[in-house]
Short mmCIF file of C-alpha atoms and ligand atoms in Angstrom, two decimals:
data_model
loop_
_atom_site.label_atom_id
_atom_site.label_comp_id
_atom_site.label_asym_id
_atom_site.label_seq_id
_atom_site.Cartn_x
_atom_site.Cartn_y
_atom_site.Cartn_z
CA MET G 1 38.06 -2.42 -18.74
CA LEU G 2 34.53 -1.93 -17.54
CA ILE G 3 34.26 -2.48 -13.74
CA TYR G 4 30.46 -2.82 -12.37
CA TYR G 5 29.67 -1.47 -9.11
CA ILE G 6 26.75 -3.24 -7.61
CA THR G 7 25.21 -1.46 -4.81
CA PRO G 8 24.77 -3.80 -2.01
CA MET G 9 20.91 -4.05 -0.69
CA PRO G 10 20.57 -2.75 2.59
CA ASN G 11 19.53 -5.07 5.13
CA PHE G 12 16.85 -4.70 7.90
CA TYR G 13 15.23 -7.09 10.73
CA ALA G 14 12.81 -5.96 13.16
CA THR G 15 10.97 -7.91 16.08
CA THR G 16 7.85 -7.64 18.05
CA PRO G 17 8.03 -8.71 21.50
CA ILE G 18 6.66 -12.34 21.72
CA TYR G 19 3.02 -12.70 23.10
CA TYR G 20 1.90 -14.16 26.41
CA VAL G 21 -0.42 -16.81 25.44
CA ASN G 22 -2.57 -16.64 28.90
CA ASP G 23 -5.12 -14.75 26.84
CA ARG G 24 -6.66 -13.61 23.41
CA PRO G 25 -5.09 -11.06 21.07
CA HIS G 26 -6.19 -7.49 22.15
CA ILE G 27 -5.35 -4.39 20.54
CA GLY G 28 -1.97 -4.20 22.65
CA HIS G 29 -0.67 -6.74 20.61
CA ALA G 30 -2.46 -5.71 17.24
CA TYR G 31 -0.76 -2.37 17.60
CA THR G 32 2.53 -3.69 18.40
CA THR G 33 2.54 -6.20 15.07
CA VAL G 34 0.94 -3.51 13.01
CA LEU G 35 3.57 -1.03 13.94
CA THR G 36 6.66 -3.68 13.02
CA ASP G 37 5.04 -4.42 10.21
CA VAL G 38 4.33 -0.77 8.38
CA LEU G 39 8.07 -0.28 9.53
CA THR G 40 9.17 -3.52 7.86
CA ARG G 41 6.91 -2.65 4.81
CA TYR G 42 8.89 0.66 4.56
CA HIS G 43 12.10 -0.56 4.64
CA LYS G 44 11.07 -2.86 1.68
CA LEU G 45 9.49 -0.38 -0.29
CA PHE G 46 12.65 1.51 0.30
CA GLY G 47 14.66 -1.53 -1.30
CA PHE G 48 15.74 -2.77 1.98
CA ASP G 49 15.91 -6.78 2.23
CA ALA G 50 13.55 -6.52 5.19
CA PHE G 51 12.20 -9.38 7.72
CA PHE G 52 10.48 -9.08 10.61
CA MET G 53 9.70 -12.12 13.05
CA THR G 54 7.24 -12.06 16.14
CA GLY G 55 5.66 -15.03 18.02
CA VAL G 56 4.62 -16.42 21.17
CA ASP G 57 6.04 -16.54 24.58
CA GLU G 58 4.55 -19.90 26.04
CA HIS G 59 6.58 -20.78 29.18
CA GLY G 60 5.94 -19.03 32.81
CA GLN G 61 3.68 -19.21 35.83
CA LYS G 62 1.05 -17.71 34.04
CA VAL G 63 0.56 -19.99 31.52
CA GLN G 64 0.79 -22.84 34.09
CA LYS G 65 -2.06 -21.34 36.09
CA VAL G 66 -4.35 -20.78 33.24
CA ALA G 67 -3.94 -24.47 31.90
CA ALA G 68 -4.33 -25.91 35.71
CA ALA G 69 -7.76 -23.66 35.59
CA ARG G 70 -8.91 -25.12 32.28
CA GLY G 71 -7.89 -28.61 33.51
CA ILE G 72 -5.57 -29.17 30.85
CA SER G 73 -1.62 -29.30 30.00
CA PRO G 74 0.37 -26.46 29.51
CA GLN G 75 1.20 -27.82 26.26
CA GLU G 76 -2.29 -28.36 25.03
CA HIS G 77 -3.11 -24.72 25.76
CA VAL G 78 -0.18 -23.38 24.19
CA ASP G 79 -0.94 -24.99 21.26
CA GLU G 80 -4.68 -23.56 21.35
CA TYR G 81 -3.81 -20.19 22.19
CA SER G 82 -0.95 -19.75 19.66
CA GLU G 83 -2.93 -20.18 16.75
CA HIS G 84 -5.15 -17.19 18.12
CA PHE G 85 -2.05 -15.31 17.29
CA ARG G 86 -1.23 -16.75 14.17
CA ASN G 87 -4.74 -16.76 12.86
CA LEU G 88 -5.36 -13.03 13.32
CA TRP G 89 -1.83 -11.82 11.76
CA PRO G 90 -3.08 -12.69 8.19
CA LYS G 91 -6.44 -10.90 8.88
CA LEU G 92 -4.70 -7.78 9.95
CA ASN G 93 -2.59 -7.79 6.65
CA ILE G 94 0.64 -8.76 8.77
CA ASP G 95 3.31 -9.77 6.69
CA TYR G 96 5.73 -11.14 9.21
CA GLY G 97 8.41 -13.44 7.63
CA TYR G 98 9.05 -16.01 10.48
CA PHE G 99 6.61 -16.79 13.94
CA ILE G 100 8.41 -18.34 16.69
CA ARG G 101 7.12 -20.15 19.60
CA THR G 102 9.82 -20.49 22.87
CA THR G 103 8.34 -24.31 22.93
CA ASP G 104 10.16 -25.04 19.71
CA ALA G 105 12.63 -27.38 20.03
CA HIS G 106 15.37 -25.17 18.62
CA HIS G 107 14.40 -22.64 20.62
CA LYS G 108 14.78 -24.58 24.16
CA LYS G 109 18.47 -25.97 23.05
CA PHE G 110 19.49 -22.30 22.31
CA VAL G 111 18.76 -20.83 25.82
CA GLN G 112 20.04 -24.34 27.20
CA ASP G 113 23.46 -23.91 25.32
CA SER G 114 23.62 -20.24 26.39
CA LEU G 115 23.23 -20.76 30.08
CA GLN G 116 25.90 -23.40 29.97
CA HIS G 117 28.16 -21.22 28.34
CA LEU G 118 27.37 -18.56 30.62
CA PHE G 119 27.51 -21.01 33.99
CA ASP G 120 30.92 -22.33 32.35
CA LYS G 121 31.97 -18.80 32.47
CA GLY G 122 31.21 -17.78 36.17
CA GLU G 123 28.60 -15.51 35.03
CA ILE G 124 26.01 -17.10 37.05
CA TYR G 125 26.13 -18.57 40.63
CA SER G 126 23.53 -19.81 43.05
CA LYS G 127 22.42 -18.45 46.43
CA GLU G 128 19.45 -18.08 49.04
CA TYR G 129 16.91 -15.45 47.97
CA SER G 130 13.98 -13.84 49.35
CA GLY G 131 11.92 -11.16 47.51
CA TRP G 132 8.50 -10.16 46.42
CA TYR G 133 7.29 -12.04 43.46
CA SER G 134 4.60 -10.89 40.94
CA VAL G 135 2.97 -13.54 38.99
CA GLY G 136 1.66 -10.75 36.59
CA GLU G 137 5.08 -9.48 35.74
CA GLU G 138 6.75 -12.80 36.28
CA ARG G 139 9.47 -11.19 38.33
CA PHE G 140 10.88 -10.24 41.74
CA PHE G 141 10.56 -6.64 42.68
CA ASP G 142 12.91 -4.58 45.71
CA GLU G 143 10.82 -3.49 48.40
CA ASN G 144 11.47 0.13 47.46
CA GLU G 145 10.02 -0.44 44.13
CA LEU G 146 6.91 -1.50 45.31
CA ILE G 147 3.54 0.86 45.60
CA ASP G 148 1.86 0.63 48.29
CA GLY G 149 3.02 -2.90 48.87
CA LYS G 150 1.87 -3.56 45.24
CA ASP G 151 3.17 -4.53 42.20
CA PRO G 152 4.35 -1.46 40.44
CA ILE G 153 3.43 -2.19 37.07
CA SER G 154 0.20 -4.10 36.99
CA GLY G 155 -1.06 -2.66 40.96
CA ARG G 156 -1.76 -6.51 41.57
CA ALA G 157 -0.58 -8.35 44.89
CA VAL G 158 2.65 -9.68 45.18
CA GLU G 159 4.01 -12.61 47.16
CA TRP G 160 7.29 -12.94 49.55
CA ILE G 161 9.23 -15.89 48.21
CA ASN G 162 11.89 -17.24 50.01
CA GLU G 163 14.50 -19.82 47.85
CA LYS G 164 17.53 -21.07 46.17
CA ASN G 165 17.88 -19.56 42.99
CA TYR G 166 20.48 -19.47 40.37
CA PHE G 167 21.74 -15.34 39.54
CA PHE G 168 23.31 -14.28 36.26
CA LYS G 169 26.07 -11.12 37.67
CA MET G 170 23.94 -8.59 35.61
CA SER G 171 25.91 -5.86 38.34
CA ASN G 172 29.02 -6.20 36.67
CA TYR G 173 27.70 -4.83 33.30
CA GLN G 174 26.30 -1.67 34.80
CA GLN G 175 29.08 0.82 33.83
CA ARG G 176 29.37 -0.72 30.46
CA LEU G 177 25.46 -0.35 29.62
CA ILE G 178 25.64 3.17 30.76
CA ASP G 179 28.49 3.75 28.45
CA CYS G 180 26.38 2.04 25.53
CA ILE G 181 23.56 4.10 25.98
CA ASN G 182 25.74 7.63 26.71
CA GLU G 183 27.48 6.61 23.28
CA ASN G 184 24.53 5.60 21.45
CA PRO G 185 22.17 8.47 21.38
CA SER G 186 19.41 7.03 19.40
CA TRP G 187 19.70 3.39 20.65
CA ILE G 188 16.89 3.60 23.03
CA LEU G 189 13.75 5.56 21.32
CA PRO G 190 12.11 8.20 22.37
CA GLU G 191 14.65 10.01 24.08
CA PHE G 192 12.26 10.51 27.00
CA ARG G 193 12.68 6.49 27.47
CA LYS G 194 16.40 6.53 27.21
CA ASN G 195 16.50 9.07 30.12
CA GLU G 196 14.26 6.81 32.24
CA VAL G 197 16.65 4.02 31.83
CA LEU G 198 19.76 5.94 32.64
CA GLY G 199 17.63 7.47 35.57
CA PHE G 200 17.22 3.65 36.67
CA LEU G 201 20.86 2.92 36.37
CA LYS G 202 21.72 5.60 38.48
CA LYS G 203 20.68 3.28 41.57
CA PRO G 204 23.14 0.28 42.02
CA LEU G 205 21.93 -2.84 39.55
CA ASN G 206 21.34 -6.14 41.42
CA ASP G 207 22.14 -9.07 39.98
CA LEU G 208 19.52 -11.04 37.77
CA CYS G 209 17.36 -14.27 39.28
CA ILE G 210 17.34 -16.16 36.23
CA SER G 211 15.52 -19.57 37.52
CA ARG G 212 12.88 -20.61 39.24
CA PRO G 213 12.29 -24.02 41.20
CA LYS G 214 10.72 -26.90 39.59
CA SER G 215 8.74 -27.43 42.82
CA ARG G 216 6.91 -23.91 42.32
CA LEU G 217 7.21 -23.77 38.47
CA SER G 218 7.57 -26.74 36.00
CA TRP G 219 6.38 -25.22 33.13
CA GLY G 220 9.92 -23.79 31.55
CA ILE G 221 13.29 -24.82 30.30
CA PRO G 222 14.96 -26.92 32.65
CA LEU G 223 18.37 -25.51 33.62
CA PRO G 224 21.53 -27.50 31.72
CA PHE G 225 23.38 -27.25 34.86
CA ASP G 226 20.66 -28.02 37.66
CA GLN G 227 17.60 -29.98 36.51
CA ASP G 228 15.65 -29.08 39.80
CA PHE G 229 15.33 -25.60 38.05
CA VAL G 230 13.68 -24.16 34.69
CA THR G 231 14.74 -21.05 33.32
CA TYR G 232 13.29 -17.73 34.45
CA VAL G 233 10.64 -16.77 31.62
CA TRP G 234 12.14 -13.52 30.51
CA VAL G 235 15.55 -15.02 30.15
CA ASP G 236 14.06 -17.53 27.79
CA ALA G 237 11.98 -14.96 25.98
CA LEU G 238 14.40 -12.60 25.24
CA GLU G 239 16.80 -14.98 23.50
CA ASN G 240 13.71 -15.86 21.05
CA TYR G 241 15.07 -12.50 19.15
CA ILE G 242 18.33 -14.92 18.20
CA SER G 243 17.43 -18.09 18.36
CA GLY G 244 14.73 -17.74 15.85
CA VAL G 245 17.10 -16.32 13.09
CA GLN G 246 20.12 -18.29 13.95
CA ASN G 247 19.87 -20.28 10.88
CA LYS G 248 18.40 -17.57 8.25
CA LYS G 249 20.61 -15.35 6.16
CA TYR G 250 19.85 -12.45 4.18
CA LYS G 251 19.93 -12.73 0.14
CA ASP G 252 23.83 -10.96 0.65
CA GLY G 253 24.57 -14.25 2.92
CA SER G 254 25.13 -12.00 6.25
CA PRO G 255 23.37 -13.23 9.47
CA LEU G 256 20.19 -11.55 10.73
CA TRP G 257 21.39 -11.00 14.16
CA PRO G 258 21.95 -7.93 15.52
CA ALA G 259 18.41 -7.08 14.88
CA ASP G 260 17.83 -3.07 13.60
CA PHE G 261 14.72 -2.59 15.85
CA HIS G 262 13.06 -4.35 18.66
CA ILE G 263 9.49 -2.85 19.17
CA ILE G 264 8.13 -3.01 22.20
CA GLY G 265 5.88 -1.20 24.69
CA LYS G 266 6.79 0.88 27.41
CA ASP G 267 5.97 -1.50 30.16
CA ILE G 268 8.91 -3.91 29.08
CA LEU G 269 11.14 -1.49 28.91
CA THR G 270 13.58 -2.45 31.88
CA THR G 271 13.64 -6.34 30.52
CA HIS G 272 14.79 -4.91 26.98
CA CYS G 273 17.11 -2.02 28.02
CA ILE G 274 18.48 -3.78 31.21
CA TYR G 275 18.40 -7.58 31.27
CA TRP G 276 18.83 -8.12 27.48
CA PRO G 277 21.82 -6.00 27.10
CA THR G 278 23.63 -7.30 29.96
CA ILE G 279 22.59 -11.19 29.18
CA ILE G 280 23.98 -10.04 25.21
CA MET G 281 27.51 -8.40 27.01
CA ALA G 282 27.82 -11.47 29.02
CA MET G 283 27.71 -13.56 25.94
CA GLY G 284 29.70 -11.58 23.54
CA TRP G 285 26.98 -11.15 21.00
CA GLU G 286 26.48 -8.05 19.25
CA LEU G 287 23.74 -5.61 20.57
CA PRO G 288 20.63 -5.06 18.73
CA LYS G 289 20.61 -1.43 16.78
CA HIS G 290 17.36 0.27 18.09
CA ILE G 291 14.96 -0.21 21.08
CA LEU G 292 12.18 1.53 20.34
CA ALA G 293 9.12 1.97 22.90
CA HIS G 294 5.60 2.67 22.05
CA GLY G 295 3.02 3.66 24.53
CA TRP G 296 -0.18 2.18 25.50
CA TRP G 297 -3.92 2.53 24.21
CA LEU G 298 -6.17 3.81 26.40
CA ILE G 299 -9.58 3.43 27.16
CA ASP G 300 -11.46 5.78 29.77
CA GLY G 301 -7.35 6.55 31.12
CA SER G 302 -6.51 3.10 31.41
CA LYS G 303 -4.77 0.52 29.64
CA MET G 304 -6.85 -1.72 27.21
CA SER G 305 -5.80 -5.32 27.69
CA LYS G 306 -6.55 -8.74 28.24
CA THR G 307 -6.48 -8.21 32.06
CA SER G 308 -8.14 -4.93 32.77
CA GLY G 309 -11.47 -6.37 31.09
CA THR G 310 -11.91 -3.32 28.55
CA GLY G 311 -10.36 -5.15 25.75
CA VAL G 312 -11.39 -4.12 22.40
CA ASN G 313 -11.48 -6.88 20.03
CA PRO G 314 -9.34 -5.50 17.17
CA MET G 315 -11.36 -8.29 15.05
CA ASP G 316 -14.64 -6.59 15.65
CA TYR G 317 -13.21 -3.36 14.13
CA ILE G 318 -11.44 -5.44 11.11
CA GLU G 319 -14.70 -6.97 10.38
CA ASN G 320 -17.05 -3.91 10.65
CA TYR G 321 -14.83 -1.06 8.86
CA GLY G 322 -12.06 -2.91 7.14
CA VAL G 323 -8.43 -3.87 7.77
CA ASP G 324 -6.64 -1.10 6.09
CA VAL G 325 -8.72 1.18 7.83
CA PHE G 326 -8.30 -0.12 11.20
CA ARG G 327 -4.24 -0.19 10.48
CA TYR G 328 -4.29 3.42 9.12
CA TYR G 329 -6.30 4.14 12.49
CA LEU G 330 -3.54 2.98 14.66
CA ILE G 331 -0.86 4.20 12.59
CA ARG G 332 -1.86 7.70 12.65
CA GLU G 333 -3.65 8.28 16.14
CA MET G 334 -0.84 7.24 18.04
CA VAL G 335 2.57 9.22 18.16
CA VAL G 336 5.11 6.76 18.50
CA GLY G 337 6.23 6.74 21.99
CA LEU G 338 2.91 8.40 23.43
CA ASP G 339 -0.07 7.19 25.11
CA ALA G 340 -3.20 7.38 22.73
CA THR G 341 -6.89 7.14 23.42
CA PHE G 342 -9.00 4.42 21.78
CA SER G 343 -12.11 5.99 21.34
CA HIS G 344 -14.79 5.01 18.78
CA ASP G 345 -15.55 8.81 17.68
CA SER G 346 -11.95 9.21 17.03
CA PHE G 347 -12.50 6.31 14.92
CA VAL G 348 -14.98 7.65 12.89
CA ARG G 349 -13.44 11.11 12.61
CA ARG G 350 -10.12 10.08 11.48
CA ILE G 351 -11.41 7.61 8.74
CA ASN G 352 -14.04 10.09 7.51
CA SER G 353 -11.74 12.89 7.38
CA ASP G 354 -8.76 11.52 6.00
CA LEU G 355 -9.23 8.52 3.98
CA ALA G 356 -13.10 9.35 2.95
CA ASN G 357 -12.83 12.71 2.25
CA ASP G 358 -9.00 13.56 1.31
CA LEU G 359 -7.82 10.19 -0.27
CA GLY G 360 -11.12 8.43 -1.16
CA ASN G 361 -12.68 11.97 -3.06
CA GLY G 362 -9.36 12.66 -4.68
CA LEU G 363 -9.00 8.77 -6.03
CA ASN G 364 -12.84 9.01 -7.41
CA ARG G 365 -12.80 12.60 -9.19
CA ILE G 366 -9.90 11.99 -10.89
CA HIS G 367 -10.71 8.26 -11.84
CA LYS G 368 -14.32 9.43 -12.64
CA LEU G 369 -13.05 12.41 -14.65
CA THR G 370 -10.37 10.49 -16.95
CA LEU G 371 -12.93 8.01 -17.40
CA THR G 372 -15.68 10.09 -18.97
CA ASN G 373 -13.58 12.86 -20.91
CA PHE G 374 -10.36 10.69 -21.81
CA ASP G 375 -11.53 7.37 -22.84
CA GLY G 376 -10.51 5.88 -19.42
CA LYS G 377 -6.51 6.56 -20.20
CA ILE G 378 -4.64 9.06 -18.11
CA PRO G 379 -3.79 11.88 -20.61
CA ALA G 380 -0.24 13.24 -21.13
CA CYS G 381 0.38 16.52 -19.33
CA ALA G 382 -0.02 19.51 -21.28
CA GLU G 383 1.63 21.84 -19.40
CA HIS G 384 3.56 21.82 -15.96
CA GLY G 385 2.71 25.01 -14.53
CA GLU G 386 3.07 26.74 -11.01
CA GLN G 387 -0.09 24.96 -9.67
CA GLU G 388 1.54 21.38 -11.08
CA LYS G 389 5.06 22.60 -9.39
CA GLU G 390 3.22 23.32 -6.11
CA LEU G 391 1.76 19.68 -6.06
CA GLU G 392 5.16 18.52 -7.15
CA ASN G 393 7.28 20.07 -4.62
CA LEU G 394 4.25 18.87 -1.89
CA CYS G 395 5.00 15.23 -3.38
CA GLN G 396 8.75 15.35 -3.15
CA LYS G 397 8.42 16.78 0.62
CA ALA G 398 6.46 13.85 1.40
CA ILE G 399 8.77 10.98 -0.15
CA ASP G 400 11.88 12.91 1.74
CA PHE G 401 10.21 13.25 4.83
CA THR G 402 9.06 9.56 5.01
CA LYS G 403 12.55 8.52 4.06
CA LYS G 404 14.08 10.61 6.73
CA ASN G 405 11.90 9.54 9.81
CA ILE G 406 11.34 6.03 8.95
CA SER G 407 14.91 5.63 10.96
CA GLU G 408 13.27 6.56 14.01
CA ALA G 409 9.71 4.86 13.17
CA LYS G 410 7.97 8.32 13.40
CA LEU G 411 4.86 6.78 11.57
CA SER G 412 2.04 9.23 12.82
CA LEU G 413 3.82 12.35 11.74
CA ILE G 414 4.63 10.20 8.20
CA ALA G 415 1.01 9.56 7.67
CA GLU G 416 0.21 13.17 8.08
CA GLU G 417 2.96 14.49 5.69
CA ILE G 418 1.53 12.29 3.15
CA LEU G 419 -1.63 13.41 3.46
CA ASN G 420 -0.59 17.00 2.76
CA PRO G 421 -0.16 16.43 -1.33
CA ILE G 422 -3.68 14.97 -1.28
CA LYS G 423 -5.18 17.52 0.67
CA ALA G 424 -3.38 19.90 -2.12
CA LEU G 425 -5.00 17.67 -5.12
CA ASN G 426 -8.28 18.31 -3.50
CA ARG G 427 -7.78 21.99 -3.22
CA TYR G 428 -6.23 22.26 -6.65
CA LEU G 429 -9.20 20.48 -8.31
CA GLU G 430 -11.72 22.76 -6.23
CA ALA G 431 -9.47 25.91 -7.86
CA THR G 432 -9.04 24.41 -11.65
CA ALA G 433 -12.82 22.96 -11.77
CA PRO G 434 -11.95 20.14 -14.26
CA TRP G 435 -15.62 19.61 -14.33
CA LYS G 436 -16.27 22.92 -15.80
CA LEU G 437 -13.40 22.56 -18.14
CA ALA G 438 -14.36 19.39 -19.68
CA LYS G 439 -17.69 21.54 -21.05
CA SER G 440 -15.18 23.86 -22.48
CA THR G 441 -14.56 23.82 -26.21
CA GLU G 442 -11.32 25.86 -26.30
CA GLN G 443 -8.16 24.21 -26.70
CA LYS G 444 -6.65 25.81 -23.79
CA ASP G 445 -9.09 24.29 -21.60
CA LYS G 446 -8.94 20.78 -22.79
CA ASP G 447 -5.30 21.33 -22.32
CA LYS G 448 -5.52 22.24 -18.99
CA LEU G 449 -8.13 19.57 -18.14
CA ALA G 450 -5.52 17.02 -19.14
CA THR G 451 -2.75 18.76 -17.15
CA VAL G 452 -5.09 18.62 -14.02
CA LEU G 453 -6.03 14.80 -14.40
CA TYR G 454 -2.56 14.02 -14.83
CA ALA G 455 -1.24 15.78 -12.41
CA GLY G 456 -3.59 14.05 -10.12
CA ALA G 457 -2.93 10.72 -11.06
CA GLU G 458 0.72 11.80 -10.07
CA VAL G 459 -0.17 12.94 -6.75
CA LEU G 460 -2.29 9.65 -6.19
CA ARG G 461 0.24 7.53 -7.31
CA ILE G 462 3.14 8.96 -5.21
CA ALA G 463 0.77 9.40 -1.94
CA LEU G 464 -0.80 5.75 -2.68
CA ALA G 465 2.91 4.26 -2.89
CA LEU G 466 4.33 6.36 0.24
CA LEU G 467 0.84 5.02 2.02
CA SER G 468 0.96 1.40 1.05
CA PRO G 469 3.17 -0.10 4.03
CA VAL G 470 -0.27 1.13 6.07
CA ILE G 471 -2.88 0.53 3.99
CA PRO G 472 -1.51 -2.52 1.68
CA GLN G 473 -4.40 -3.75 0.19
CA LYS G 474 -6.21 -0.50 -0.30
CA ALA G 475 -3.01 1.10 -2.14
CA GLU G 476 -2.87 -1.77 -4.46
CA GLN G 477 -6.79 -1.58 -5.44
CA GLY G 478 -6.29 2.27 -6.25
CA ARG G 479 -3.30 1.78 -8.25
CA LEU G 480 -5.04 -0.89 -10.23
CA MET G 481 -8.09 1.32 -10.24
CA LEU G 482 -6.13 3.98 -11.87
CA GLY G 483 -3.88 1.57 -14.07
CA LEU G 484 -0.55 2.99 -12.42
CA PRO G 485 2.70 0.77 -12.35
CA GLU G 486 3.87 -0.81 -9.40
CA PHE G 487 5.26 0.66 -6.59
CA SER G 488 8.98 0.80 -6.03
CA GLU G 489 11.99 3.20 -4.63
CA GLU G 490 12.85 4.15 -8.17
CA SER G 491 9.17 5.07 -8.96
CA LEU G 492 8.82 7.96 -6.00
CA LYS G 493 9.26 10.77 -8.47
CA PHE G 494 6.71 12.96 -9.74
CA GLY G 495 6.35 13.49 -13.59
CA LEU G 496 7.12 9.46 -14.39
CA LEU G 497 3.47 8.65 -16.04
CA LYS G 498 3.73 8.92 -19.68
CA GLY G 499 -0.26 9.13 -20.27
CA GLY G 500 -1.89 6.51 -22.17
CA GLU G 501 -2.00 4.15 -18.96
CA VAL G 502 -5.71 2.46 -18.60
CA LEU G 503 -7.58 2.81 -15.83
CA GLY G 504 -9.24 -0.01 -14.01
CA LYS G 505 -12.52 -0.45 -12.69
CA GLY G 506 -13.90 2.31 -10.33
CA GLU G 507 -14.74 1.71 -6.71
CA ALA G 508 -15.48 3.53 -3.76
CA LEU G 509 -12.14 1.97 -1.57
CA PHE G 510 -13.18 4.35 1.44
CA PRO G 511 -16.45 4.99 1.94
CA ARG G 512 -17.59 7.30 4.86
CA ILE G 513 -18.43 6.16 8.06
CA GLN G 514 -22.35 7.10 8.32
CA GLU G 515 -22.48 7.21 12.22
CA GLU G 516 -21.94 10.74 12.93
CA THR G 517 -20.71 11.58 16.08
N1 MSP H 1 5.92 -11.91 26.83
C1 MSP H 1 6.16 -10.86 26.95
C2 MSP H 1 6.81 -10.23 26.08
C3 MSP H 1 8.47 -10.81 26.01
S1 MSP H 1 9.27 -10.14 24.65
C4 MSP H 1 11.15 -11.18 24.91
C5 MSP H 1 4.77 -9.66 27.19
N2 MSP H 1 3.91 -10.05 26.45
S2 MSP H 1 2.56 -9.45 26.62
O1 MSP H 1 1.48 -10.47 25.99
O2 MSP H 1 1.85 -9.10 27.77
O3 MSP H 1 2.70 -7.77 25.88
C6 MSP H 1 3.04 -7.64 24.71
C7 MSP H 1 3.28 -6.42 24.22
O4 MSP H 1 1.78 -5.59 24.03
C8 MSP H 1 3.97 -5.43 25.15
O5 MSP H 1 4.81 -4.42 24.47
C9 MSP H 1 2.77 -4.77 25.57
O6 MSP H 1 3.10 -3.24 25.74
C10 MSP H 1 2.00 -4.67 24.45
N3 MSP H 1 0.67 -4.29 25.01
C11 MSP H 1 -0.28 -4.37 25.99
N4 MSP H 1 -1.16 -3.88 26.16
C12 MSP H 1 -0.99 -2.70 25.44
C13 MSP H 1 -1.89 -2.11 25.50
N5 MSP H 1 -2.80 -1.25 25.66
N6 MSP H 1 -1.36 -0.63 24.18
C14 MSP H 1 -0.22 -0.89 23.37
N7 MSP H 1 0.22 -1.95 23.68
C15 MSP H 1 0.18 -2.75 24.73
O7 MSP H 1 4.90 -8.36 27.86
#
């Protein structure tokens, strides 16, 4: 009897933070979302059933204030501003699976049910509370956390507030959280952020204030057990990661939660690595598998964002230089975890060197030489010699490196590694000079020309496939230009072209940016 073993498709669910809708999207939002999109696309390429969710965080004081200043209701404001985000994503080639809004009825019900559950379990109690409140961060700070009497994150003023509120017994979970972090060394990435969280946990953990009186903040989800209060916006927001996928299933029928990756910026580390896991523990849910905190995009040394007034509008770069080029810059230029400086000069330099000079040049040369010498069909390889073996090895190295490092989202290193076979291809073209071989009448030169163009097409096929999560549209155009088969995990192997593949039309996919710096 024959027994067929079917390897199950591995699953992957990632999340972006849900964005505040008090202003328009800026490069910070664009970066987190592109990073998550690229990570998800890599998993798809490697055969995963991969899904990611993004969305908007619509409750809280900031939105209430902005709406009041505009003279409209919070609901009108969020309906309008959530569209700025939803409309931006297709323009950035973002292929999300679901867009959640925290004003969605199913989300509100999920949050209320979970709070009722915690209340019934005795995990929530009420008391009079005084503390320093930052509207910017939507949270209280302890006196010793303030810097020069100001919010330690945004540097803005804080207000002293005294009121009754509801508290979650977060302190009960301190030791369990410390143990969990120590037992799962790659749970919080990168490692120095894990250490930062452990450092924070050396001090006794306070209980978490999870409510706001309606008299002060009406724009929130009412507490199911006390209608005079609404839920603290962070509790509402964090639960989106589960509420948004509670009715979704992978193709194999299993639930999406727990998420494989929460992608966040470093400014929201505490909320994701302390508040969220302790709520999860109290609820008895499963913990997410990884929380990855990236750094900030800086300009002139300060964070680029909606509030600093220095926001570079990603739209300008998309329109001026093209979406995939912009995505490439974000991914290649920022080492995930560290800060990076966005500058027009570095943008021009990076695009000209990696995409115009290296990838674009290789692509154009192979296309043109194949068109003129082999009637627009990729020739079969005549001899796989030492030089070609070296290219093959570099391709294999790039494939292995990508597969290995994707589990920790080391995307800038991956992009760098993928460029190696392309750079080697251009050196190989200089060394073998196919334009000279094309003029020769000797058979051995004709054979070498076929080999060079075959090897070139193979390097480009593999490099374009490996870069396709970063530059999906351009990679597809490059694939069609060389008449290559569709990208898939199985096709990530040098030497699969048969010869005879028919080229498409040539295009300058990566024009050089002419403003020299
Ligand atoms: N609403 C919360 C998240 C709730 S998630 C349950 C929030 N929203 S936000 O709109 O202010 O920011 C969202 C993300 O954008 C954060 O991850 C933040 O780090 C990121 N960025 C904002 N400015 C940034 C840069 N200049 N550079 C990179 N990312 C930064 O926080």
